[in-house]
Amino acid sequence: MRVLIVEDEPLVRQRLLRLCAELAGTRARFDAVEDLEAAGDRLQRNVYDGLLLDLNLAGEDGFELLRRAVSGRYHCVVVSAHRERALQAFEHGVLDFVPKPFARERLGQALERLLDAGRYRAGQARYLGIWRAQGTALVELADVVWIRADGDYSELRMRDGRSELHDKSLAGLGSLLPPDFVRCHRSYLVNLRHVRTLRAASGSRYWLVLGDGAELPVGRAHVAALRCQLGLE
C-alpha cells in the first residue's frame, strides 16, 4: 500500500514519516508533501491508496483535497489540531480523525484502519452528522435501521427506535453509505444487517421484515436484487 502524508509543519511531517514507517513496517510505503499544490501533483503522477491529511496547510484548507480524495479511490485519515472539524471530516467519509498533538499509540490505531483496505472503502462513512436543537452530533451507521426520504432531508430510524434528521436527501447520502445500505423502495434505504427476511403478500406486494418485527415496503424493481442480497435465490 502506498500512502501520501500531507502536512505543512516540517517537524510534524518528519515525525509522521518516521512513526508510520515504524508502525507499518513492510506493509506500506510513505511519501510526504507540504501543501495542496504538491499533493495534487503527486496524486496526478502517482498511484496512491491512502492519505494522511492535515486540514490547515499554511492557510490553505485541506478540505479541498479531502473532498477530492473521498470521492475517488483514496482511503483517508485526518491528522489535525482542529477538533471542531471532526464532525465535518467524518461526514466526508474519512476512516479516522487523529487530533494533534498525537501519541504513537493513537496514530497506530488510525494507521491500522488505513491499512485495512479490505474492510473500509473510500467515500463511505462510519458515522453521519445529524442536527439537533442543541447542536450537531454523530450517529453510528451500524445503529441505523433504515433511512426514509423526507423532502430535501432524510429521516434516520435508529435501532433504539428514535428518529434523527439528516440534511441530505437519499440521493445525496448515497456516496457516503457503506454497502450494507441498499434501496428497497423509492422512499427507503435499508440496512441489511437489520433485515430478517423478505415477505411476499397478496397482489404481488413484498415487505422486508426487520429484526424488531417492523416491516418496510419493497418496490417491485428492487425485489430481485434484494432476494440475491439476502441469499434467498
PDB file of N, CA and C in Angstrom, residues 158-223:
ATOM      1  N   MET A 158     -33.268   4.778  14.138  1.00  0.00           N
ATOM      2  CA  MET A 158     -32.203   4.121  14.871  1.00  0.00           C
ATOM      3  C   MET A 158     -32.671   2.808  15.478  1.00  0.00           C
ATOM      4  N   ARG A 159     -31.731   1.974  15.850  1.00  0.00           N
ATOM      5  CA  ARG A 159     -32.032   0.660  16.417  1.00  0.00           C
ATOM      6  C   ARG A 159     -32.821   0.763  17.712  1.00  0.00           C
ATOM      7  N   ASP A 160     -32.630   1.850  18.467  1.00  0.00           N
ATOM      8  CA  ASP A 160     -33.355   2.011  19.727  1.00  0.00           C
ATOM      9  C   ASP A 160     -34.730   2.639  19.534  1.00  0.00           C
ATOM     10  N   GLY A 161     -35.137   2.863  18.279  1.00  0.00           N
ATOM     11  CA  GLY A 161     -36.470   3.363  17.998  1.00  0.00           C
ATOM     12  C   GLY A 161     -36.581   4.855  17.782  1.00  0.00           C
ATOM     13  N   ARG A 162     -35.553   5.614  18.118  1.00  0.00           N
ATOM     14  CA  ARG A 162     -35.646   7.063  17.921  1.00  0.00           C
ATOM     15  C   ARG A 162     -35.372   7.427  16.468  1.00  0.00           C
ATOM     16  N   SER A 163     -35.796   8.610  16.081  1.00  0.00           N
ATOM     17  CA  SER A 163     -35.558   9.115  14.723  1.00  0.00           C
ATOM     18  C   SER A 163     -34.662  10.340  14.780  1.00  0.00           C
ATOM     19  N   GLU A 164     -33.806  10.464  13.766  1.00  0.00           N
ATOM     20  CA  GLU A 164     -32.931  11.625  13.629  1.00  0.00           C
ATOM     21  C   GLU A 164     -33.114  12.183  12.223  1.00  0.00           C
ATOM     22  N   LEU A 165     -32.797  13.453  12.043  1.00  0.00           N
ATOM     23  CA  LEU A 165     -32.947  14.097  10.744  1.00  0.00           C
ATOM     24  C   LEU A 165     -31.589  14.476  10.187  1.00  0.00           C
ATOM     25  N   HIS A 166     -31.363  14.116   8.928  1.00  0.00           N
ATOM     26  CA  HIS A 166     -30.130  14.482   8.241  1.00  0.00           C
ATOM     27  C   HIS A 166     -30.463  15.472   7.137  1.00  0.00           C
ATOM     28  N   ASP A 167     -29.551  16.424   6.908  1.00  0.00           N
ATOM     29  CA  ASP A 167     -29.850  17.498   5.961  1.00  0.00           C
ATOM     30  C   ASP A 167     -29.494  17.169   4.518  1.00  0.00           C
ATOM     31  N   LYS A 168     -29.277  15.887   4.205  1.00  0.00           N
ATOM     32  CA  LYS A 168     -29.063  15.469   2.824  1.00  0.00           C
ATOM     33  C   LYS A 168     -30.223  14.570   2.384  1.00  0.00           C
ATOM     34  N   SER A 169     -30.490  14.585   1.081  1.00  0.00           N
ATOM     35  CA  SER A 169     -31.512  13.702   0.528  1.00  0.00           C
ATOM     36  C   SER A 169     -30.976  12.279   0.443  1.00  0.00           C
ATOM     37  N   LEU A 170     -31.853  11.321   0.097  1.00  0.00           N
ATOM     38  CA  LEU A 170     -31.391   9.938  -0.089  1.00  0.00           C
ATOM     39  C   LEU A 170     -30.314   9.866  -1.151  1.00  0.00           C
ATOM     40  N   ALA A 171     -30.507  10.599  -2.244  1.00  0.00           N
ATOM     41  CA  ALA A 171     -29.512  10.588  -3.320  1.00  0.00           C
ATOM     42  C   ALA A 171     -28.191  11.169  -2.827  1.00  0.00           C
ATOM     43  N   GLY A 172     -28.257  12.214  -2.016  1.00  0.00           N
ATOM     44  CA  GLY A 172     -27.037  12.834  -1.507  1.00  0.00           C
ATOM     45  C   GLY A 172     -26.285  11.963  -0.538  1.00  0.00           C
ATOM     46  N   LEU A 173     -27.000  11.085   0.165  1.00  0.00           N
ATOM     47  CA  LEU A 173     -26.356  10.185   1.119  1.00  0.00           C
ATOM     48  C   LEU A 173     -25.703   8.985   0.445  1.00  0.00           C
ATOM     49  N   GLY A 174     -26.081   8.721  -0.794  1.00  0.00           N
ATOM     50  CA  GLY A 174     -25.642   7.508  -1.472  1.00  0.00           C
ATOM     51  C   GLY A 174     -24.140   7.306  -1.488  1.00  0.00           C
ATOM     52  N   SER A 175     -23.367   8.389  -1.696  1.00  0.00           N
ATOM     53  CA  SER A 175     -21.918   8.242  -1.807  1.00  0.00           C
ATOM     54  C   SER A 175     -21.240   8.045  -0.456  1.00  0.00           C
ATOM     55  N   LEU A 176     -21.967   8.266   0.642  1.00  0.00           N
ATOM     56  CA  LEU A 176     -21.381   8.142   1.970  1.00  0.00           C
ATOM     57  C   LEU A 176     -21.616   6.786   2.618  1.00  0.00           C
ATOM     58  N   LEU A 177     -22.691   6.127   2.231  1.00  0.00           N
ATOM     59  CA  LEU A 177     -23.135   4.946   2.969  1.00  0.00           C
ATOM     60  C   LEU A 177     -22.363   3.683   2.607  1.00  0.00           C
ATOM     61  N   PRO A 178     -22.138   2.798   3.578  1.00  0.00           N
ATOM     62  CA  PRO A 178     -21.485   1.510   3.303  1.00  0.00           C
ATOM     63  C   PRO A 178     -22.406   0.591   2.511  1.00  0.00           C
ATOM     64  N   PRO A 179     -21.884  -0.495   1.960  1.00  0.00           N
ATOM     65  CA  PRO A 179     -22.678  -1.370   1.086  1.00  0.00           C
ATOM     66  C   PRO A 179     -23.817  -2.092   1.793  1.00  0.00           C
ATOM     67  N   ASP A 180     -23.876  -2.061   3.117  1.00  0.00           N
ATOM     68  CA  ASP A 180     -24.994  -2.668   3.835  1.00  0.00           C
ATOM     69  C   ASP A 180     -26.303  -1.936   3.546  1.00  0.00           C
ATOM     70  N   PHE A 181     -26.216  -0.670   3.133  1.00  0.00           N
ATOM     71  CA  PHE A 181     -27.412   0.119   2.870  1.00  0.00           C
ATOM     72  C   PHE A 181     -27.793  -0.009   1.396  1.00  0.00           C
ATOM     73  N   VAL A 182     -29.000  -0.498   1.158  1.00  0.00           N
ATOM     74  CA  VAL A 182     -29.467  -0.698  -0.213  1.00  0.00           C
ATOM     75  C   VAL A 182     -30.861  -0.091  -0.368  1.00  0.00           C
ATOM     76  N   ARG A 183     -31.217   0.232  -1.590  1.00  0.00           N
ATOM     77  CA  ARG A 183     -32.533   0.776  -1.883  1.00  0.00           C
ATOM     78  C   ARG A 183     -33.546  -0.374  -1.919  1.00  0.00           C
ATOM     79  N   CYS A 184     -34.623  -0.235  -1.173  1.00  0.00           N
ATOM     80  CA  CYS A 184     -35.685  -1.228  -1.211  1.00  0.00           C
ATOM     81  C   CYS A 184     -36.980  -0.640  -1.757  1.00  0.00           C
ATOM     82  N   HIS A 185     -37.017   0.685  -1.869  1.00  0.00           N
ATOM     83  CA  HIS A 185     -38.219   1.391  -2.290  1.00  0.00           C
ATOM     84  C   HIS A 185     -37.776   2.787  -2.707  1.00  0.00           C
ATOM     85  N   ARG A 186     -38.581   3.465  -3.502  1.00  0.00           N
ATOM     86  CA  ARG A 186     -38.182   4.803  -3.938  1.00  0.00           C
ATOM     87  C   ARG A 186     -37.998   5.763  -2.769  1.00  0.00           C
ATOM     88  N   SER A 187     -38.623   5.448  -1.630  1.00  0.00           N
ATOM     89  CA  SER A 187     -38.543   6.334  -0.471  1.00  0.00           C
ATOM     90  C   SER A 187     -37.689   5.790   0.668  1.00  0.00           C
ATOM     91  N   TYR A 188     -37.105   4.590   0.493  1.00  0.00           N
ATOM     92  CA  TYR A 188     -36.394   3.962   1.604  1.00  0.00           C
ATOM     93  C   TYR A 188     -35.044   3.367   1.193  1.00  0.00           C
ATOM     94  N   LEU A 189     -34.077   3.535   2.082  1.00  0.00           N
ATOM     95  CA  LEU A 189     -32.854   2.744   2.100  1.00  0.00           C
ATOM     96  C   LEU A 189     -32.897   1.905   3.372  1.00  0.00           C
ATOM     97  N   VAL A 190     -32.456   0.666   3.293  1.00  0.00           N
ATOM     98  CA  VAL A 190     -32.489  -0.201   4.462  1.00  0.00           C
ATOM     99  C   VAL A 190     -31.100  -0.754   4.733  1.00  0.00           C
ATOM    100  N   ASN A 191     -30.787  -0.914   6.002  1.00  0.00           N
ATOM    101  CA  ASN A 191     -29.538  -1.534   6.429  1.00  0.00           C
ATOM    102  C   ASN A 191     -29.758  -3.047   6.497  1.00  0.00           C
ATOM    103  N   LEU A 192     -29.130  -3.794   5.594  1.00  0.00           N
ATOM    104  CA  LEU A 192     -29.363  -5.237   5.507  1.00  0.00           C
ATOM    105  C   LEU A 192     -29.003  -5.977   6.792  1.00  0.00           C
ATOM    106  N   ARG A 193     -28.181  -5.370   7.620  1.00  0.00           N
ATOM    107  CA  ARG A 193     -27.827  -6.017   8.890  1.00  0.00           C
ATOM    108  C   ARG A 193     -29.044  -6.184   9.796  1.00  0.00           C
ATOM    109  N   HIS A 194     -30.062  -5.358   9.578  1.00  0.00           N
ATOM    110  CA  HIS A 194     -31.229  -5.385  10.447  1.00  0.00           C
ATOM    111  C   HIS A 194     -32.440  -6.040   9.782  1.00  0.00           C
ATOM    112  N   VAL A 195     -32.235  -6.705   8.645  1.00  0.00           N
ATOM    113  CA  VAL A 195     -33.333  -7.359   7.932  1.00  0.00           C
ATOM    114  C   VAL A 195     -33.396  -8.835   8.312  1.00  0.00           C
ATOM    115  N   ARG A 196     -34.603  -9.305   8.652  1.00  0.00           N
ATOM    116  CA  ARG A 196     -34.792 -10.718   8.987  1.00  0.00           C
ATOM    117  C   ARG A 196     -35.121 -11.548   7.741  1.00  0.00           C
ATOM    118  N   THR A 197     -36.074 -11.062   6.935  1.00  0.00           N
ATOM    119  CA  THR A 197     -36.452 -11.808   5.737  1.00  0.00           C
ATOM    120  C   THR A 197     -37.270 -10.929   4.807  1.00  0.00           C
ATOM    121  N   LEU A 198     -37.557 -11.458   3.634  1.00  0.00           N
ATOM    122  CA  LEU A 198     -38.412 -10.804   2.642  1.00  0.00           C
ATOM    123  C   LEU A 198     -39.742 -11.556   2.600  1.00  0.00           C
ATOM    124  N   ARG A 199     -40.855 -10.844   2.797  1.00  0.00           N
ATOM    125  CA  ARG A 199     -42.169 -11.481   2.863  1.00  0.00           C
ATOM    126  C   ARG A 199     -43.022 -11.112   1.658  1.00  0.00           C
ATOM    127  N   ALA A 200     -43.575 -12.114   0.998  1.00  0.00           N
ATOM    128  CA  ALA A 200     -44.492 -11.880  -0.118  1.00  0.00           C
ATOM    129  C   ALA A 200     -45.904 -11.730   0.420  1.00  0.00           C
ATOM    130  N   ALA A 201     -46.638 -10.757  -0.119  1.00  0.00           N
ATOM    131  CA  ALA A 201     -48.020 -10.530   0.271  1.00  0.00           C
ATOM    132  C   ALA A 201     -48.908 -10.624  -0.959  1.00  0.00           C
ATOM    133  N   SER A 202     -50.202 -10.474  -0.780  1.00  0.00           N
ATOM    134  CA  SER A 202     -51.132 -10.551  -1.905  1.00  0.00           C
ATOM    135  C   SER A 202     -50.929  -9.376  -2.854  1.00  0.00           C
ATOM    136  N   GLY A 203     -51.338  -9.593  -4.103  1.00  0.00           N
ATOM    137  CA  GLY A 203     -51.221  -8.530  -5.084  1.00  0.00           C
ATOM    138  C   GLY A 203     -49.798  -8.258  -5.529  1.00  0.00           C
ATOM    139  N   SER A 204     -48.936  -9.281  -5.462  1.00  0.00           N
ATOM    140  CA  SER A 204     -47.524  -9.155  -5.867  1.00  0.00           C
ATOM    141  C   SER A 204     -46.795  -8.067  -5.085  1.00  0.00           C
ATOM    142  N   ARG A 205     -47.189  -7.900  -3.836  1.00  0.00           N
ATOM    143  CA  ARG A 205     -46.514  -6.934  -2.980  1.00  0.00           C
ATOM    144  C   ARG A 205     -45.511  -7.655  -2.075  1.00  0.00           C
ATOM    145  N   TYR A 206     -44.456  -6.948  -1.727  1.00  0.00           N
ATOM    146  CA  TYR A 206     -43.411  -7.520  -0.882  1.00  0.00           C
ATOM    147  C   TYR A 206     -43.084  -6.552   0.248  1.00  0.00           C
ATOM    148  N   TRP A 207     -42.649  -7.158   1.368  1.00  0.00           N
ATOM    149  CA  TRP A 207     -42.271  -6.380   2.535  1.00  0.00           C
ATOM    150  C   TRP A 207     -40.984  -6.950   3.122  1.00  0.00           C
ATOM    151  N   LEU A 208     -40.133  -6.094   3.630  1.00  0.00           N
ATOM    152  CA  LEU A 208     -38.959  -6.530   4.375  1.00  0.00           C
ATOM    153  C   LEU A 208     -39.331  -6.609   5.846  1.00  0.00           C
ATOM    154  N   VAL A 209     -39.092  -7.757   6.458  1.00  0.00           N
ATOM    155  CA  VAL A 209     -39.342  -7.926   7.887  1.00  0.00           C
ATOM    156  C   VAL A 209     -38.035  -7.649   8.627  1.00  0.00           C
ATOM    157  N   LEU A 210     -38.072  -6.680   9.525  1.00  0.00           N
ATOM    158  CA  LEU A 210     -36.873  -6.259  10.245  1.00  0.00           C
ATOM    159  C   LEU A 210     -36.706  -7.041  11.542  1.00  0.00           C
ATOM    160  N   GLY A 211     -35.586  -6.868  12.160  1.00  0.00           N
ATOM    161  CA  GLY A 211     -35.283  -7.629  13.364  1.00  0.00           C
ATOM    162  C   GLY A 211     -36.260  -7.409  14.490  1.00  0.00           C
ATOM    163  N   ASP A 212     -36.853  -6.207  14.580  1.00  0.00           N
ATOM    164  CA  ASP A 212     -37.808  -5.922  15.653  1.00  0.00           C
ATOM    165  C   ASP A 212     -39.241  -6.252  15.269  1.00  0.00           C
ATOM    166  N   GLY A 213     -39.430  -6.870  14.077  1.00  0.00           N
ATOM    167  CA  GLY A 213     -40.765  -7.232  13.624  1.00  0.00           C
ATOM    168  C   GLY A 213     -41.434  -6.198  12.748  1.00  0.00           C
ATOM    169  N   ALA A 214     -40.900  -4.968  12.700  1.00  0.00           N
ATOM    170  CA  ALA A 214     -41.457  -3.940  11.831  1.00  0.00           C
ATOM    171  C   ALA A 214     -41.231  -4.327  10.370  1.00  0.00           C
ATOM    172  N   GLU A 215     -42.005  -3.716   9.460  1.00  0.00           N
ATOM    173  CA  GLU A 215     -41.900  -4.042   8.046  1.00  0.00           C
ATOM    174  C   GLU A 215     -41.729  -2.779   7.212  1.00  0.00           C
ATOM    175  N   LEU A 216     -40.967  -2.919   6.128  1.00  0.00           N
ATOM    176  CA  LEU A 216     -40.773  -1.835   5.167  1.00  0.00           C
ATOM    177  C   LEU A 216     -41.300  -2.279   3.812  1.00  0.00           C
ATOM    178  N   PRO A 217     -41.923  -1.365   3.054  1.00  0.00           N
ATOM    179  CA  PRO A 217     -42.395  -1.730   1.714  1.00  0.00           C
ATOM    180  C   PRO A 217     -41.231  -1.952   0.767  1.00  0.00           C
ATOM    181  N   VAL A 218     -41.430  -2.828  -0.201  1.00  0.00           N
ATOM    182  CA  VAL A 218     -40.417  -3.125  -1.211  1.00  0.00           C
ATOM    183  C   VAL A 218     -40.996  -2.812  -2.589  1.00  0.00           C
ATOM    184  N   GLY A 219     -40.307  -1.981  -3.355  1.00  0.00           N
ATOM    185  CA  GLY A 219     -40.728  -1.703  -4.721  1.00  0.00           C
ATOM    186  C   GLY A 219     -40.445  -2.888  -5.620  1.00  0.00           C
ATOM    187  N   ARG A 220     -41.309  -3.120  -6.600  1.00  0.00           N
ATOM    188  CA  ARG A 220     -41.147  -4.277  -7.472  1.00  0.00           C
ATOM    189  C   ARG A 220     -39.785  -4.301  -8.165  1.00  0.00           C
ATOM    190  N   ALA A 221     -39.268  -3.139  -8.494  1.00  0.00           N
ATOM    191  CA  ALA A 221     -37.986  -3.061  -9.203  1.00  0.00           C
ATOM    192  C   ALA A 221     -36.822  -3.534  -8.337  1.00  0.00           C
ATOM    193  N   HIS A 222     -37.040  -3.643  -7.016  1.00  0.00           N
ATOM    194  CA  HIS A 222     -35.939  -3.987  -6.112  1.00  0.00           C
ATOM    195  C   HIS A 222     -36.036  -5.412  -5.573  1.00  0.00           C
ATOM    196  N   VAL A 223     -37.081  -6.143  -5.924  1.00  0.00           N
ATOM    197  CA  VAL A 223     -37.303  -7.470  -5.356  1.00  0.00           C
ATOM    198  C   VAL A 223     -36.175  -8.440  -5.720  1.00  0.00           C
TER     199      VAL A 223
END
